[in-house]
mmCIF file of C-alpha atoms in Angstrom:
data_model
loop_
_atom_site.group_PDB
_atom_site.id
_atom_site.type_symbol
_atom_site.label_atom_id
_atom_site.label_comp_id
_atom_site.label_asym_id
_atom_site.label_seq_id
_atom_site.Cartn_x
_atom_site.Cartn_y
_atom_site.Cartn_z
ATOM 1 C CA MET Z 151 -22.547 -26.325 -40.780
ATOM 2 C CA ILE Z 152 -25.065 -26.526 -37.928
ATOM 3 C CA LYS Z 153 -22.871 -29.032 -36.170
ATOM 4 C CA LEU Z 154 -19.931 -26.357 -36.236
ATOM 5 C CA PHE Z 155 -22.535 -23.749 -34.902
ATOM 6 C CA ARG Z 156 -23.484 -25.805 -32.071
ATOM 7 C CA ILE Z 157 -19.839 -26.534 -31.195
ATOM 8 C CA PHE Z 158 -19.069 -22.712 -31.167
ATOM 9 C CA ILE Z 159 -22.366 -22.198 -29.059
ATOM 10 C CA ILE Z 160 -21.499 -24.648 -26.321
ATOM 11 C CA PHE Z 161 -17.676 -23.474 -26.560
ATOM 12 C CA PHE Z 162 -18.851 -19.986 -26.096
ATOM 13 C CA LEU Z 163 -21.357 -20.564 -23.331
ATOM 14 C CA PHE Z 164 -18.749 -22.772 -21.501
ATOM 15 C CA PHE Z 165 -16.056 -19.884 -21.396
ATOM 16 C CA SER Z 166 -18.477 -17.184 -20.408
ATOM 17 C CA TYR Z 167 -19.761 -18.885 -17.588
ATOM 18 C CA ALA Z 168 -16.322 -20.015 -16.495
ATOM 19 C CA THR Z 169 -15.035 -16.221 -16.794
ATOM 20 C CA LYS Z 170 -18.152 -15.011 -14.936
ATOM 21 C CA THR Z 171 -17.720 -17.225 -12.171
ATOM 22 C CA LEU Z 172 -14.040 -16.686 -11.610
ATOM 23 C CA SER Z 173 -14.543 -12.841 -11.729
ATOM 24 C CA ASN Z 174 -17.316 -13.090 -9.229
ATOM 25 C CA ASP Z 175 -14.853 -14.526 -6.396
ATOM 26 C CA ASN Z 176 -11.837 -12.371 -7.211
ATOM 27 C CA ILE Z 177 -12.212 -8.497 -6.803
ATOM 28 C CA LYS Z 178 -14.868 -6.633 -5.160
ATOM 29 C CA ILE Z 179 -14.895 -2.884 -4.361
ATOM 30 C CA LYS Z 180 -14.759 -2.444 -0.651
ATOM 31 C CA ILE Z 181 -14.254 1.385 0.052
ATOM 32 C CA LYS Z 182 -14.783 4.628 -2.074
ATOM 33 C CA ILE Z 183 -12.598 7.431 -1.239
ATOM 34 C CA ASN Z 184 -13.379 10.477 -3.392
ATOM 35 C CA ASN Z 185 -13.077 8.820 -6.762
ATOM 36 C CA GLU Z 186 -10.604 6.271 -5.860
ATOM 37 C CA ILE Z 187 -11.607 2.777 -5.242
ATOM 38 C CA VAL Z 188 -10.070 0.109 -2.976
ATOM 39 C CA THR Z 189 -10.622 -3.426 -3.498
ATOM 40 C CA ASN Z 190 -10.521 -6.654 -0.957
ATOM 41 C CA PHE Z 191 -7.452 -7.271 -3.265
ATOM 42 C CA ASP Z 192 -5.766 -3.957 -2.026
ATOM 43 C CA LEU Z 193 -6.910 -4.620 1.531
ATOM 44 C CA LYS Z 194 -5.315 -7.901 1.452
ATOM 45 C CA LYS Z 195 -2.143 -6.786 -0.029
ATOM 46 C CA GLU Z 196 -2.190 -3.874 2.500
ATOM 47 C CA LYS Z 197 -2.352 -6.423 5.230
ATOM 48 C CA ASP Z 198 0.502 -8.644 3.856
ATOM 49 C CA TYR Z 199 2.495 -5.470 3.973
ATOM 50 C CA LEU Z 200 1.784 -4.554 7.520
ATOM 51 C CA ILE Z 201 2.404 -7.944 8.635
ATOM 52 C CA ALA Z 202 5.837 -8.215 6.543
ATOM 53 C CA LEU Z 203 6.897 -5.255 8.127
ATOM 54 C CA ASN Z 204 5.724 -6.203 11.681
ATOM 55 C CA PRO Z 205 5.248 -9.861 12.221
ATOM 56 C CA ASN Z 206 3.901 -9.467 15.503
ATOM 57 C CA LEU Z 207 0.452 -8.292 13.676
ATOM 58 C CA LYS Z 208 0.159 -12.032 12.969
ATOM 59 C CA GLU Z 209 -0.761 -12.608 16.569
ATOM 60 C CA LEU Z 210 -3.855 -10.364 16.200
ATOM 61 C CA LYS Z 211 -7.307 -11.636 15.186
ATOM 62 C CA ASN Z 212 -8.002 -11.643 11.545
ATOM 63 C CA GLU Z 213 -10.942 -8.929 12.085
ATOM 64 C CA LEU Z 214 -8.395 -6.524 13.785
ATOM 65 C CA GLN Z 215 -5.646 -6.809 11.071
ATOM 66 C CA ASN Z 216 -8.584 -6.363 8.407
ATOM 67 C CA LYS Z 217 -9.296 -2.976 10.135
ATOM 68 C CA ILE Z 218 -5.761 -1.916 10.745
ATOM 69 C CA ALA Z 219 -5.123 -2.439 7.005
ATOM 70 C CA LYS Z 220 -8.314 -0.784 6.097
ATOM 71 C CA ASP Z 221 -7.371 2.341 8.051
ATOM 72 C CA SER Z 222 -3.897 2.305 6.834
ATOM 73 C CA ILE Z 223 -5.012 2.062 3.365
ATOM 74 C CA VAL Z 224 -7.481 4.821 4.074
ATOM 75 C CA ARG Z 225 -4.822 7.183 5.245
ATOM 76 C CA GLU Z 226 -2.375 6.391 2.808
ATOM 77 C CA VAL Z 227 -5.099 7.290 -0.308
ATOM 78 C CA ILE Z 228 -5.955 10.690 1.602
ATOM 79 C CA LYS Z 229 -2.173 11.558 2.048
ATOM 80 C CA LYS Z 230 -1.400 11.100 -1.595
ATOM 81 C CA LYS Z 231 -4.493 12.756 -2.652
ATOM 82 C CA GLU Z 232 -3.072 15.869 -0.631
ATOM 83 C CA ILE Z 233 0.655 15.415 -1.465
ATOM 84 C CA GLU Z 234 -0.267 15.250 -5.290
ATOM 85 C CA LYS Z 235 -1.139 18.939 -4.835
ATOM 86 C CA TYR Z 236 2.068 20.086 -3.589
ATOM 87 C CA PHE Z 237 4.573 17.494 -4.894
ATOM 88 C CA LYS Z 238 5.337 15.500 -7.840
ATOM 89 C CA LEU Z 239 5.728 11.817 -6.917
ATOM 90 C CA ASN Z 240 8.011 9.208 -8.376
ATOM 91 C CA GLN Z 241 11.231 11.392 -7.925
ATOM 92 C CA LYS Z 242 14.493 10.239 -7.301
ATOM 93 C CA ASN Z 243 15.171 10.554 -3.424
ATOM 94 C CA GLU Z 244 18.103 9.454 -1.742
ATOM 95 C CA MET Z 245 16.393 9.579 1.655
ATOM 96 C CA ILE Z 246 13.963 6.791 0.564
ATOM 97 C CA ASN Z 247 17.060 4.636 0.140
ATOM 98 C CA ILE Z 248 18.417 5.500 3.388
ATOM 99 C CA PHE Z 249 15.260 4.750 4.924
ATOM 100 C CA ILE Z 250 14.976 1.220 3.054
ATOM 101 C CA GLU Z 251 18.325 0.518 4.300
ATOM 102 C CA ARG Z 252 17.498 1.228 8.003
ATOM 103 C CA LEU Z 253 14.049 -0.858 7.537
ATOM 104 C CA TYR Z 254 15.782 -3.917 6.335
ATOM 105 C CA THR Z 255 18.528 -3.774 9.040
ATOM 106 C CA ASN Z 256 15.965 -2.992 11.791
ATOM 107 C CA LEU Z 257 14.130 -6.276 10.377
ATOM 108 C CA GLY Z 258 17.231 -8.155 10.550
ATOM 109 C CA PHE Z 259 18.224 -8.411 6.906
ATOM 110 C CA VAL Z 260 21.874 -8.186 5.776
ATOM 111 C CA ASP Z 261 21.375 -6.513 2.483
ATOM 112 C CA GLU Z 262 18.732 -5.215 0.155
ATOM 113 C CA LEU Z 263 18.564 -8.380 -1.988
ATOM 114 C CA THR Z 264 17.525 -10.573 1.031
ATOM 115 C CA PHE Z 265 14.911 -7.671 2.009
ATOM 116 C CA GLU Z 266 13.588 -7.895 -1.524
ATOM 117 C CA ASN Z 267 13.178 -11.493 -1.752
ATOM 118 C CA TYR Z 268 11.341 -11.514 1.765
ATOM 119 C CA LEU Z 269 9.085 -8.871 0.170
ATOM 120 C CA ILE Z 270 8.439 -11.105 -2.902
ATOM 121 C CA GLN Z 271 7.609 -14.037 -0.618
ATOM 122 C CA ASN Z 272 4.834 -11.425 1.163
ATOM 123 C CA ASN Z 273 3.568 -10.624 -2.523
ATOM 124 C CA TRP Z 274 5.224 -7.076 -2.409
ATOM 125 C CA THR Z 275 7.996 -5.452 -4.566
ATOM 126 C CA LEU Z 276 10.848 -3.082 -3.377
ATOM 127 C CA ASP Z 277 9.345 -0.565 -6.023
ATOM 128 C CA GLU Z 278 5.997 -0.781 -4.123
ATOM 129 C CA VAL Z 279 7.686 -0.316 -0.824
ATOM 130 C CA LYS Z 280 9.419 2.637 -2.018
ATOM 131 C CA LYS Z 281 6.422 4.280 -3.309
ATOM 132 C CA LYS Z 282 4.718 3.795 0.100
ATOM 133 C CA ILE Z 283 7.688 5.201 2.023
ATOM 134 C CA GLU Z 284 7.813 8.174 -0.455
ATOM 135 C CA ILE Z 285 4.242 8.855 0.141
ATOM 136 C CA GLU Z 286 4.950 8.779 3.805
ATOM 137 C CA SER Z 287 7.992 11.093 3.667
ATOM 138 C CA LEU Z 288 6.552 13.758 1.365
ATOM 139 C CA TRP Z 289 3.479 13.752 3.975
ATOM 140 C CA ASN Z 290 5.932 14.346 6.670
ATOM 141 C CA GLN Z 291 7.637 17.210 4.530
ATOM 142 C CA LEU Z 292 4.115 18.593 3.829
ATOM 143 C CA ILE Z 293 3.109 18.844 7.547
ATOM 144 C CA TYR Z 294 6.653 20.099 8.656
ATOM 145 C CA ASP Z 295 6.298 22.812 5.792
ATOM 146 C CA LYS Z 296 2.972 23.642 6.555
ATOM 147 C CA TYR Z 297 3.140 24.257 10.649
ATOM 148 C CA ARG Z 298 6.828 24.715 11.342
ATOM 149 C CA ASN Z 299 6.350 28.296 11.881
ATOM 150 C CA GLN Z 300 3.533 27.832 14.372
ATOM 151 C CA VAL Z 301 5.592 25.714 16.854
ATOM 152 C CA LYS Z 302 7.292 27.460 19.505
ATOM 153 C CA ILE Z 303 10.047 25.995 21.609
ATOM 154 C CA ASP Z 304 10.519 27.044 25.079
ATOM 155 C CA LYS Z 305 14.098 26.145 25.758
ATOM 156 C CA ILE Z 306 14.203 27.412 29.538
ATOM 157 C CA LYS Z 307 11.152 25.147 30.292
ATOM 158 C CA LEU Z 308 12.635 22.369 28.438
ATOM 159 C CA LYS Z 309 15.841 22.404 30.625
ATOM 160 C CA GLU Z 310 13.873 22.747 33.719
ATOM 161 C CA LYS Z 311 11.990 19.523 33.019
#
């Protein structure tokens, strides 16, 4: 019985140590925005996303890539929080599909399936990209709705220019 107990203790200590060691290296909180946390995993994923959609970013220094990803994710979290006050997310929207089609066409892909495979290679799914596009689209709609009455267009001055 004592031998079994010792084996159990050794087994328990080994796995608790291994789990702790692995967890220390994996995910760390990097930013807190209101009640939302952003981890190093989120920042890496955002960086992958930005580079996937703009391969020229690969040529920038790693520190600058990280800063751009951090700024991007902070803006997105803030936009999402504000959008949720006015809109319901995850709704069917044909404009998102049209935007996705333009996006993959501009990136040189012939169809959505090839684009989706490209995203998977960059640790993204098409649904995740659609969510990001939905947030951006609703943000633009919110800004338009909020400020459209304040914009005055002087057609005469435009024609003169």
